[in-house]
Amino acid sequence: MFWLQLNRVIGYWPVLLKGIGMTLALSALSLLIGVVIGFAFGILRAGPNKALSRVVGLYVDFFRGTPFLVQVFIVFFILPEIGIELSAFTAGVVALSNAAACFIGEIVAAGIQSVPTGQTEAAAASGFTRAQQMRLIVLPQAIRVVTPSLVGQFVLLIKDSSVVSAIGLLDLTRSGWMIVQSVPNGLLVFGIVGIGYFAICYPLIWLSRRMERHGQAPIL
Amino acid sequence: MIEFTNLNKWFGSLHVLKDIDLAVTKGEVVVVCGPSGSGKSTLIRCINGLEPFQKGRLVVDGFDLGSSSVRLRELRMEVGFVFQSFNLYPHKTALENVTLAPIHVRGLSKAEADDRGRALLEKVGLADRMQSYPHQLSGGQQQRVAIARSLCMQPKIMLFDEPTSALDPEMINEVLDVMVSLAREGMTMMVVTHEMGFARKVADRVIFMDRGAIVETADPESFFTNPQSERSRDFLSKVLHH
């Protein structure tokens, strides 16, 4: 019985592969966008403009304080009400990059604040502009500090991407739902789905731990 | 070159600089000393705009620091600053530390900046450490890199904020030697330090500060042998006999 079911699940490999592909595409694209926006958030959050920092802080706290499923529904079901119609994939990317940006922003802000003030003072005394101080002196040091936590955060976000199956996107989780319709063994099917996620995430977990142990990320 | 007129500064309700009047001319070497908390660091940090002040006037190389339109960046290109804690950029090599500002602030080509940087690191005795990162250097070496970093901008004025206080005793002289030769080349310098040997060797004037005010100004020889005020006598007896 078990071997028969396993055989049938394996027979669905194109669906599983498609699901993994979608999960990878969704995660990679969202993380890329999330990193870019997240760094912008972090820089503003740690910046000298108190009002701007507070606005970003409030925005970030809102999304950190609401369930990701609700955020996905907001993007997919509520935005169309005000005329913004998004495909399931775009909605997934928007929701996931936004969540990524919020978490990454807080990490980056903490990293920036960990750079001693003597660094910006020395840079200011040499005549660097604020933007140069950030780009040449502060960010390279902050990135080294935060990279292990960032990679750890990537793992959480890849796992969160499974939530977008709720709006019909055929990701790894949804491919499991589809297969379980015809192979009625949830343990087996979702066991395989779980292994799929683990295969994506484990290299990142390993990388993050390794960087933490060595206390240093590569210089970018 | 540097002219304080009736300058006052407060940190909140704390009056940290009181009616400072001081003029430093081109090529002059002025040593500032006094007990900790007397305002000497704050005084020299005002000169390159690291600290704002609330009252009075301060003109440095023609830049009026009190005015709101002062081009702080242009001023800072002409004023080198050496910190007590070095503040080298840990992710850059010694040579990169020295050439970063000339390239990005002065707009020098990398080749030009490298030439200038190498010459300066040689001058401070670090020809063999150009590719070292700060954490691979001793305190004295780091501070010499920091001095070379400031000099590479070819400033008109050099400010030193207790440049040897964070150093182990055996490393103090290697840093002071660099400063002495700089003074002898005619650099305009203001140095916050308790190194009386340095003051005796090259200072034109010694300024003694206490509780935010300049209490005494004298040439080094008479300041050390015959201090005029009670507070400077008291201070000297503490720093010279321990």
CSV table of C-alpha atoms in Angstrom, one decimal:
chain,number,residue,atom,x,y,z
A,1,MET,CA,0.0,0.0,0.0
A,2,PHE,CA,2.7,2.5,1.1
A,3,TRP,CA,4.9,1.7,-1.9
A,4,LEU,CA,2.0,2.0,-4.2
A,5,GLN,CA,1.1,5.4,-2.9
A,6,LEU,CA,4.8,6.5,-2.9
A,7,ASN,CA,4.9,5.5,-6.5
A,8,ARG,CA,1.8,7.5,-7.4
A,9,VAL,CA,3.2,10.5,-5.6
A,10,ILE,CA,6.4,10.2,-7.5
A,11,GLY,CA,4.3,10.0,-10.6
A,12,TYR,CA,3.2,13.5,-9.9
A,13,TRP,CA,6.8,14.8,-10.0
A,14,PRO,CA,6.0,17.4,-12.7
A,15,VAL,CA,3.5,19.0,-10.3
A,16,LEU,CA,6.0,18.9,-7.4
A,17,LEU,CA,8.7,20.3,-9.6
A,18,LYS,CA,6.4,23.1,-10.7
A,19,GLY,CA,5.6,23.8,-7.1
A,20,ILE,CA,9.2,23.9,-6.1
A,21,GLY,CA,9.9,26.2,-9.0
A,22,MET,CA,7.1,28.6,-8.0
A,23,THR,CA,8.3,28.6,-4.4
A,24,LEU,CA,11.8,29.3,-5.5
A,25,ALA,CA,10.8,32.0,-8.0
A,26,LEU,CA,8.5,33.7,-5.5
A,27,SER,CA,11.0,33.6,-2.6
A,28,ALA,CA,14.0,34.7,-4.7
A,29,LEU,CA,12.2,37.6,-6.3
A,30,SER,CA,10.6,38.7,-3.0
A,31,LEU,CA,13.9,38.4,-1.1
A,32,LEU,CA,15.7,40.5,-3.7
A,33,ILE,CA,13.0,43.2,-3.6
A,34,GLY,CA,12.8,42.9,0.1
A,35,VAL,CA,16.5,43.4,0.6
A,36,VAL,CA,16.5,46.5,-1.5
A,37,ILE,CA,13.5,48.1,0.2
A,38,GLY,CA,14.6,46.7,3.6
A,39,PHE,CA,18.0,48.5,3.4
A,40,ALA,CA,16.2,51.7,2.5
A,41,PHE,CA,13.9,51.2,5.5
A,42,GLY,CA,16.9,50.4,7.7
A,43,ILE,CA,18.8,53.5,6.6
A,44,LEU,CA,15.8,55.8,7.2
A,45,ARG,CA,15.0,54.1,10.5
A,46,ALA,CA,18.5,54.7,11.8
A,47,GLY,CA,18.8,58.1,10.1
A,48,PRO,CA,18.9,61.5,11.7
A,49,ASN,CA,15.4,62.5,10.5
A,50,LYS,CA,13.3,61.6,13.5
A,51,ALA,CA,9.9,62.1,11.8
A,52,LEU,CA,10.8,59.9,8.9
A,53,SER,CA,12.3,57.3,11.3
A,54,ARG,CA,9.0,57.2,13.2
A,55,VAL,CA,6.9,56.8,10.1
A,56,VAL,CA,8.9,53.9,8.9
A,57,GLY,CA,8.9,52.4,12.4
A,58,LEU,CA,5.1,52.6,12.5
A,59,TYR,CA,4.8,51.0,9.1
A,60,VAL,CA,7.2,48.3,9.9
A,61,ASP,CA,5.5,47.6,13.3
A,62,PHE,CA,2.1,47.3,11.6
A,63,PHE,CA,3.3,44.5,9.3
A,64,ARG,CA,5.3,42.8,12.0
A,65,GLY,CA,2.2,42.9,14.2
A,66,THR,CA,-0.2,41.4,11.7
A,67,PRO,CA,-0.4,37.7,10.5
A,68,PHE,CA,1.1,37.2,7.1
A,69,LEU,CA,-2.0,35.4,5.8
A,70,VAL,CA,-4.0,38.6,6.6
A,71,GLN,CA,-1.5,40.7,4.7
A,72,VAL,CA,-1.8,38.4,1.7
A,73,PHE,CA,-5.6,38.7,1.8
A,74,ILE,CA,-5.3,42.5,2.0
A,75,VAL,CA,-3.1,42.6,-1.1
A,76,PHE,CA,-5.1,40.1,-3.1
A,77,PHE,CA,-8.7,40.8,-2.0
A,78,ILE,CA,-8.8,44.4,-0.7
A,79,LEU,CA,-6.5,46.2,-3.1
A,80,PRO,CA,-8.8,45.3,-6.1
A,81,GLU,CA,-11.6,47.2,-4.3
A,82,ILE,CA,-9.6,50.4,-4.7
A,83,GLY,CA,-8.8,49.6,-8.3
A,84,ILE,CA,-5.5,47.8,-8.0
A,85,GLU,CA,-6.0,44.4,-9.6
A,86,LEU,CA,-3.0,42.0,-9.2
A,87,SER,CA,-2.4,38.5,-10.4
A,88,ALA,CA,-2.0,35.9,-7.7
A,89,PHE,CA,1.8,35.8,-8.4
A,90,THR,CA,2.2,39.6,-8.3
A,91,ALA,CA,0.1,39.8,-5.2
A,92,GLY,CA,2.3,37.1,-3.6
A,93,VAL,CA,5.4,38.9,-4.5
A,94,VAL,CA,4.1,42.2,-3.2
A,95,ALA,CA,3.0,40.7,0.1
A,96,LEU,CA,6.1,38.7,0.6
A,97,SER,CA,8.6,41.4,-0.4
A,98,ASN,CA,6.8,43.8,1.9
A,99,ALA,CA,7.0,41.5,4.8
A,100,ALA,CA,10.6,40.8,4.0
A,101,ALA,CA,11.4,44.5,3.8
A,102,CYS,CA,9.9,45.1,7.2
A,103,PHE,CA,11.9,42.4,8.9
A,104,ILE,CA,15.1,43.2,7.0
A,105,GLY,CA,14.7,46.9,7.8
A,106,GLU,CA,14.7,46.3,11.5
A,107,ILE,CA,17.8,44.1,11.2
A,108,VAL,CA,19.6,46.6,9.0
A,109,ALA,CA,18.7,49.5,11.4
A,110,ALA,CA,20.2,47.6,14.3
A,111,GLY,CA,23.3,46.9,12.3
A,112,ILE,CA,23.8,50.5,11.4
A,113,GLN,CA,23.3,51.5,15.0
A,114,SER,CA,26.0,49.0,16.0
A,115,VAL,CA,28.7,50.9,14.1
A,116,PRO,CA,30.5,53.2,16.6
A,117,THR,CA,29.8,56.9,16.3
A,118,GLY,CA,33.6,57.4,16.1
A,119,GLN,CA,33.3,56.0,12.5
A,120,THR,CA,30.9,58.6,11.3
A,121,GLU,CA,32.7,61.3,13.2
A,122,ALA,CA,36.0,60.4,11.5
A,123,ALA,CA,34.3,60.3,8.2
A,124,ALA,CA,32.6,63.6,8.7
A,125,ALA,CA,35.8,65.2,9.8
A,126,SER,CA,37.4,64.1,6.5
A,127,GLY,CA,34.7,65.9,4.6
A,128,PHE,CA,32.6,63.0,3.4
A,129,THR,CA,28.9,63.8,2.7
A,130,ARG,CA,26.3,61.9,4.7
A,131,ALA,CA,25.5,59.7,1.8
A,132,GLN,CA,29.2,58.9,1.3
A,133,GLN,CA,29.6,58.2,5.1
A,134,MET,CA,26.7,55.7,4.8
A,135,ARG,CA,27.9,54.0,1.6
A,136,LEU,CA,31.6,53.9,2.2
A,137,ILE,CA,32.0,53.6,6.0
A,138,VAL,CA,28.8,52.6,7.8
A,139,LEU,CA,27.0,50.2,5.5
A,140,PRO,CA,30.0,47.9,4.7
A,141,GLN,CA,30.5,47.5,8.5
A,142,ALA,CA,26.8,47.0,9.2
A,143,ILE,CA,26.5,44.4,6.4
A,144,ARG,CA,29.2,42.3,8.0
A,145,VAL,CA,27.3,42.4,11.3
A,146,VAL,CA,23.9,41.7,10.0
A,147,THR,CA,24.5,39.1,7.3
A,148,PRO,CA,24.1,36.0,9.6
A,149,SER,CA,20.8,37.3,10.9
A,150,LEU,CA,19.7,38.3,7.4
A,151,VAL,CA,20.3,34.8,6.1
A,152,GLY,CA,18.4,33.4,9.1
A,153,GLN,CA,15.5,35.8,8.2
A,154,PHE,CA,15.6,34.5,4.6
A,155,VAL,CA,14.8,31.0,5.9
A,156,LEU,CA,11.7,32.3,7.7
A,157,LEU,CA,10.5,34.2,4.7
A,158,ILE,CA,10.9,31.2,2.4
A,159,LYS,CA,8.8,29.2,4.8
A,160,ASP,CA,6.2,32.1,4.9
A,161,SER,CA,5.9,31.9,1.2
A,162,SER,CA,3.8,28.8,1.7
A,163,VAL,CA,1.0,31.1,2.8
A,164,VAL,CA,0.5,32.4,-0.7
A,165,SER,CA,-1.0,29.0,-1.7
A,166,ALA,CA,-4.1,30.3,0.0
A,167,ILE,CA,-4.7,32.7,-2.9
A,168,GLY,CA,-4.3,29.9,-5.4
A,169,LEU,CA,-0.7,30.1,-6.4
A,170,LEU,CA,0.7,26.8,-7.3
A,171,ASP,CA,3.7,26.7,-5.0
A,172,LEU,CA,5.2,23.7,-3.2
A,173,THR,CA,2.5,23.7,-0.5
A,174,ARG,CA,-0.4,23.9,-3.0
A,175,SER,CA,1.2,21.1,-5.2
A,176,GLY,CA,0.9,19.0,-2.0
A,177,TRP,CA,-2.8,19.9,-1.7
A,178,MET,CA,-3.3,18.9,-5.3
A,179,ILE,CA,-1.6,15.5,-5.0
A,180,VAL,CA,-3.3,14.6,-1.8
A,181,GLN,CA,-6.7,14.8,-3.6
A,182,SER,CA,-5.8,11.7,-5.6
A,183,VAL,CA,-3.3,10.0,-3.2
A,184,PRO,CA,-5.1,10.1,0.1
A,185,ASN,CA,-2.1,9.9,2.4
A,186,GLY,CA,-1.4,13.3,3.9
A,187,LEU,CA,1.5,12.2,6.0
A,188,LEU,CA,3.3,10.9,3.0
A,189,VAL,CA,2.5,13.8,0.6
A,190,PHE,CA,3.2,16.5,3.1
A,191,GLY,CA,6.3,14.7,4.3
A,192,ILE,CA,7.6,15.0,0.8
A,193,VAL,CA,6.6,18.6,0.6
A,194,GLY,CA,8.4,19.2,3.9
A,195,ILE,CA,11.5,17.6,2.6
A,196,GLY,CA,11.3,20.0,-0.4
A,197,TYR,CA,11.2,23.1,1.9
A,198,PHE,CA,14.0,21.7,4.0
A,199,ALA,CA,16.2,21.1,1.0
A,200,ILE,CA,15.8,24.7,0.0
A,201,CYS,CA,16.3,26.1,3.5
A,202,TYR,CA,18.9,23.9,5.0
A,203,PRO,CA,21.8,25.3,3.0
A,204,LEU,CA,20.8,28.8,4.2
A,205,ILE,CA,20.6,27.6,7.8
A,206,TRP,CA,24.0,26.0,7.5
A,207,LEU,CA,25.5,29.2,5.9
A,208,SER,CA,24.0,31.4,8.6
A,209,ARG,CA,25.3,29.3,11.4
A,210,ARG,CA,28.8,29.1,9.8
A,211,MET,CA,29.0,32.8,9.4
A,212,GLU,CA,27.8,33.4,13.0
A,213,ARG,CA,30.5,31.0,14.2
A,214,HIS,CA,33.2,32.7,12.3
A,215,GLY,CA,31.9,36.0,13.5
A,216,GLN,CA,32.3,37.5,10.1
A,217,ALA,CA,30.6,37.7,6.8
A,218,PRO,CA,32.5,38.2,3.6
A,219,ILE,CA,33.2,41.8,2.7
A,220,LEU,CA,31.0,43.0,-0.1
B,1,MET,CA,44.0,81.0,10.9
B,2,ILE,CA,41.7,80.1,13.9
B,3,GLU,CA,39.9,82.9,15.8
B,4,PHE,CA,37.6,82.4,18.7
B,5,THR,CA,35.7,85.5,19.9
B,6,ASN,CA,33.8,85.4,23.1
B,7,LEU,CA,32.6,81.8,22.3
B,8,ASN,CA,30.2,80.0,24.6
B,9,LYS,CA,28.8,76.6,24.5
B,10,TRP,CA,26.2,74.7,26.6
B,11,PHE,CA,25.3,71.0,26.8
B,12,GLY,CA,21.8,71.5,28.0
B,13,SER,CA,22.2,73.6,31.2
B,14,LEU,CA,25.9,72.7,31.5
B,15,HIS,CA,28.1,75.6,30.5
B,16,VAL,CA,31.0,73.8,28.9
B,17,LEU,CA,32.9,76.7,27.1
B,18,LYS,CA,32.9,80.1,28.7
B,19,ASP,CA,33.9,83.3,26.9
B,20,ILE,CA,36.7,81.7,24.8
B,21,ASP,CA,38.9,84.3,23.2
B,22,LEU,CA,41.8,82.8,21.3
B,23,ALA,CA,43.7,83.5,18.0
B,24,VAL,CA,46.0,80.9,16.4
B,25,THR,CA,48.1,82.2,13.5
B,26,LYS,CA,49.5,80.3,10.6
B,27,GLY,CA,52.3,77.9,11.5
B,28,GLU,CA,51.6,78.2,15.2
B,29,VAL,CA,51.6,75.1,17.5
B,30,VAL,CA,49.3,75.5,20.4
B,31,VAL,CA,49.1,72.9,23.2
B,32,VAL,CA,45.8,72.8,25.2
B,33,CYS,CA,45.9,71.1,28.6
B,34,GLY,CA,43.8,71.0,31.7
B,35,PRO,CA,42.0,68.5,33.9
B,36,SER,CA,39.4,66.1,32.4
B,37,GLY,CA,36.1,67.7,31.8
B,38,SER,CA,37.6,71.2,31.4
B,39,GLY,CA,36.3,71.5,27.9
B,40,LYS,CA,39.6,71.1,26.0
B,41,SER,CA,38.3,68.4,23.6
B,42,THR,CA,35.1,70.3,23.1
B,43,LEU,CA,37.1,73.4,22.2
B,44,ILE,CA,39.0,71.8,19.4
B,45,ARG,CA,36.0,69.8,18.2
B,46,CYS,CA,34.3,73.2,17.6
B,47,ILE,CA,37.0,74.1,15.1
B,48,ASN,CA,35.9,71.6,12.5
B,49,GLY,CA,32.3,71.8,13.3
B,50,LEU,CA,32.0,68.5,15.2
B,51,GLU,CA,30.4,70.4,18.0
B,52,PRO,CA,28.1,73.3,17.5
B,53,PHE,CA,28.2,76.3,19.8
B,54,GLN,CA,25.5,78.8,20.9
B,55,LYS,CA,27.1,82.1,21.3
B,56,GLY,CA,30.1,84.1,20.0
B,57,ARG,CA,32.2,83.8,16.9
B,58,LEU,CA,34.6,81.3,15.5
B,59,VAL,CA,36.4,81.9,12.2
B,60,VAL,CA,38.6,79.2,10.8
B,61,ASP,CA,40.6,79.7,7.5
B,62,GLY,CA,38.0,82.3,6.5
B,63,PHE,CA,35.0,80.1,7.3
B,64,ASP,CA,32.6,81.6,9.8
B,65,LEU,CA,31.4,78.6,11.8
B,66,GLY,CA,28.6,80.5,13.5
B,67,SER,CA,26.8,81.4,10.2
B,68,SER,CA,24.2,79.0,9.0
B,69,SER,CA,25.5,79.1,5.4
B,70,VAL,CA,29.0,77.8,6.4
B,71,ARG,CA,30.2,75.1,4.0
B,72,LEU,CA,31.3,72.7,6.6
B,73,ARG,CA,32.5,70.1,4.1
B,74,GLU,CA,34.9,72.5,2.4
B,75,LEU,CA,36.2,73.6,5.8
B,76,ARG,CA,36.8,70.0,6.9
B,77,MET,CA,38.9,69.4,3.8
B,78,GLU,CA,41.3,72.0,5.2
B,79,VAL,CA,41.3,70.8,8.8
B,80,GLY,CA,42.7,67.4,9.8
B,81,PHE,CA,41.4,65.8,13.0
B,82,VAL,CA,43.2,63.0,14.9
B,83,PHE,CA,41.1,61.2,17.5
B,84,GLN,CA,42.1,59.7,20.8
B,85,SER,CA,40.6,56.3,19.7
B,86,PHE,CA,42.1,56.5,16.2
B,87,ASN,CA,38.7,55.7,14.5
B,88,LEU,CA,40.3,54.0,11.6
B,89,TYR,CA,37.9,52.2,9.2
B,90,PRO,CA,38.2,48.6,10.2
B,91,HIS,CA,37.1,47.2,6.8
B,92,LYS,CA,39.8,49.1,4.9
B,93,THR,CA,43.6,48.5,4.7
B,94,ALA,CA,46.0,51.1,6.0
B,95,LEU,CA,46.5,52.5,2.5
B,96,GLU,CA,42.8,52.5,1.8
B,97,ASN,CA,42.1,54.3,5.1
B,98,VAL,CA,44.5,57.0,4.0
B,99,THR,CA,43.3,57.4,0.4
B,100,LEU,CA,39.6,57.1,0.8
B,101,ALA,CA,38.9,60.8,1.5
B,102,PRO,CA,41.3,62.1,-1.1
B,103,ILE,CA,39.6,59.9,-3.8
B,104,HIS,CA,36.0,60.6,-2.8
B,105,VAL,CA,36.2,64.0,-1.3
B,106,ARG,CA,39.1,65.7,-3.1
B,107,GLY,CA,38.4,63.8,-6.3
B,108,LEU,CA,41.9,62.5,-6.8
B,109,SER,CA,42.4,59.6,-9.2
B,110,LYS,CA,43.2,56.3,-7.4
B,111,ALA,CA,46.7,56.4,-8.8
B,112,GLU,CA,47.4,59.9,-7.5
B,113,ALA,CA,45.9,59.1,-4.1
B,114,ASP,CA,47.9,55.9,-3.8
B,115,ASP,CA,51.1,57.7,-4.6
B,116,ARG,CA,50.4,60.4,-2.0
B,117,GLY,CA,49.2,57.8,0.5
B,118,ARG,CA,52.2,55.6,0.1
B,119,ALA,CA,54.6,58.6,0.6
B,120,LEU,CA,52.8,59.6,3.8
B,121,LEU,CA,52.7,56.1,5.2
B,122,GLU,CA,56.4,55.8,4.5
B,123,LYS,CA,56.9,59.2,6.2
B,124,VAL,CA,55.2,57.9,9.4
B,125,GLY,CA,57.3,54.8,9.3
B,126,LEU,CA,54.7,52.3,8.0
B,127,ALA,CA,56.1,51.5,4.6
B,128,ASP,CA,55.8,47.8,5.3
B,129,ARG,CA,52.2,47.9,6.7
B,130,MET,CA,50.3,49.5,3.9
B,131,GLN,CA,48.1,46.4,3.2
B,132,SER,CA,47.5,45.6,6.9
B,133,TYR,CA,44.0,46.0,8.3
B,134,PRO,CA,43.7,48.2,11.5
B,135,HIS,CA,43.1,45.2,13.7
B,136,GLN,CA,46.5,43.8,12.6
B,137,LEU,CA,48.3,47.0,13.8
B,138,SER,CA,49.4,48.1,17.2
B,139,GLY,CA,47.8,51.2,18.8
B,140,GLY,CA,50.8,53.4,17.9
B,141,GLN,CA,50.8,52.1,14.3
B,142,GLN,CA,47.0,52.8,14.1
B,143,GLN,CA,47.4,56.3,15.3
B,144,ARG,CA,50.2,57.0,12.8
B,145,VAL,CA,47.9,55.7,10.1
B,146,ALA,CA,45.3,58.1,11.4
B,147,ILE,CA,47.7,61.0,11.2
B,148,ALA,CA,48.7,60.0,7.6
B,149,ARG,CA,44.9,59.8,6.8
B,150,SER,CA,44.4,63.4,7.9
B,151,LEU,CA,47.6,64.6,6.1
B,152,CYS,CA,46.6,63.0,2.9
B,153,MET,CA,43.9,65.6,2.5
B,154,GLN,CA,46.7,68.2,2.6
B,155,PRO,CA,45.1,70.2,5.3
B,156,LYS,CA,46.1,73.7,6.4
B,157,ILE,CA,45.4,73.0,10.1
B,158,MET,CA,45.8,69.8,12.1
B,159,LEU,CA,43.9,69.2,15.3
B,160,PHE,CA,44.8,66.4,17.8
B,161,ASP,CA,42.5,65.3,20.5
B,162,GLU,CA,44.6,63.5,23.1
B,163,PRO,CA,46.3,61.5,20.4
B,164,THR,CA,48.5,59.5,22.8
B,165,SER,CA,46.1,58.9,25.8
B,166,ALA,CA,44.9,55.6,24.5
B,167,LEU,CA,48.3,54.2,23.8
B,168,ASP,CA,50.6,52.0,25.8
B,169,PRO,CA,53.6,54.0,27.2
B,170,GLU,CA,56.1,52.4,24.8
B,171,MET,CA,54.1,53.5,21.8
B,172,ILE,CA,53.7,57.1,22.8
B,173,ASN,CA,57.0,58.4,21.4
B,174,GLU,CA,56.6,56.9,17.9
B,175,VAL,CA,53.4,59.0,17.6
B,176,LEU,CA,54.9,62.1,19.2
B,177,ASP,CA,57.9,61.9,16.9
B,178,VAL,CA,55.6,62.2,13.9
B,179,MET,CA,53.8,65.2,15.4
B,180,VAL,CA,57.1,66.9,16.3
B,181,SER,CA,58.3,66.6,12.7
B,182,LEU,CA,55.0,67.9,11.4
B,183,ALA,CA,55.3,70.9,13.8
B,184,ARG,CA,58.8,71.6,12.6
B,185,GLU,CA,57.6,71.6,9.0
B,186,GLY,CA,55.4,74.6,9.9
B,187,MET,CA,52.0,72.9,10.2
B,188,THR,CA,49.4,75.0,12.1
B,189,MET,CA,48.5,72.7,15.0
B,190,MET,CA,46.3,72.6,18.1
B,191,VAL,CA,47.0,69.7,20.3
B,192,VAL,CA,45.1,68.6,23.4
B,193,THR,CA,47.7,66.6,25.4
B,194,HIS,CA,49.3,66.2,28.7
B,195,GLU,CA,52.6,65.3,27.1
B,196,MET,CA,54.8,68.1,28.5
B,197,GLY,CA,57.9,66.9,26.6
B,198,PHE,CA,56.1,67.5,23.4
B,199,ALA,CA,54.9,70.9,24.5
B,200,ARG,CA,58.4,71.9,25.5
B,201,LYS,CA,59.9,70.8,22.3
B,202,VAL,CA,57.6,72.4,19.7
B,203,ALA,CA,54.7,74.4,21.2
B,204,ASP,CA,54.7,78.1,20.7
B,205,ARG,CA,52.0,78.5,23.4
B,206,VAL,CA,50.4,76.4,26.1
B,207,ILE,CA,46.8,77.1,27.0
B,208,PHE,CA,45.5,75.9,30.3
B,209,MET,CA,41.8,75.3,30.6
B,210,ASP,CA,39.6,74.6,33.7
B,211,ARG,CA,35.8,74.4,34.0
B,212,GLY,CA,35.2,75.6,30.4
B,213,ALA,CA,37.4,78.7,30.5
B,214,ILE,CA,40.9,79.5,29.4
B,215,VAL,CA,42.7,80.2,32.7
B,216,GLU,CA,46.2,80.8,31.5
B,217,THR,CA,48.1,81.3,28.3
B,218,ALA,CA,51.9,81.2,28.3
B,219,ASP,CA,55.0,80.0,26.4
B,220,PRO,CA,55.8,76.4,27.4
B,221,GLU,CA,58.9,77.2,29.4
B,222,SER,CA,57.3,79.7,31.7
B,223,PHE,CA,54.1,77.7,32.0
B,224,PHE,CA,55.9,74.7,33.3
B,225,THR,CA,58.5,76.4,35.4
B,226,ASN,CA,56.4,79.3,36.7
B,227,PRO,CA,52.6,78.8,36.3
B,228,GLN,CA,50.7,81.9,37.2
B,229,SER,CA,47.3,80.7,38.4
B,230,GLU,CA,46.6,78.6,41.5
B,231,ARG,CA,44.7,76.0,39.4
B,232,SER,CA,47.4,75.5,36.9
B,233,ARG,CA,50.0,75.0,39.7
B,234,ASP,CA,47.7,72.5,41.2
B,235,PHE,CA,47.2,70.7,37.9
B,236,LEU,CA,50.9,70.6,37.1
B,237,SER,CA,51.8,69.2,40.4
B,238,LYS,CA,49.4,66.4,39.7
B,239,VAL,CA,50.5,65.5,36.2
B,240,LEU,CA,54.2,66.1,36.6
B,241,HIS,CA,54.7,64.0,39.8
B,242,HIS,CA,53.0,60.7,39.3
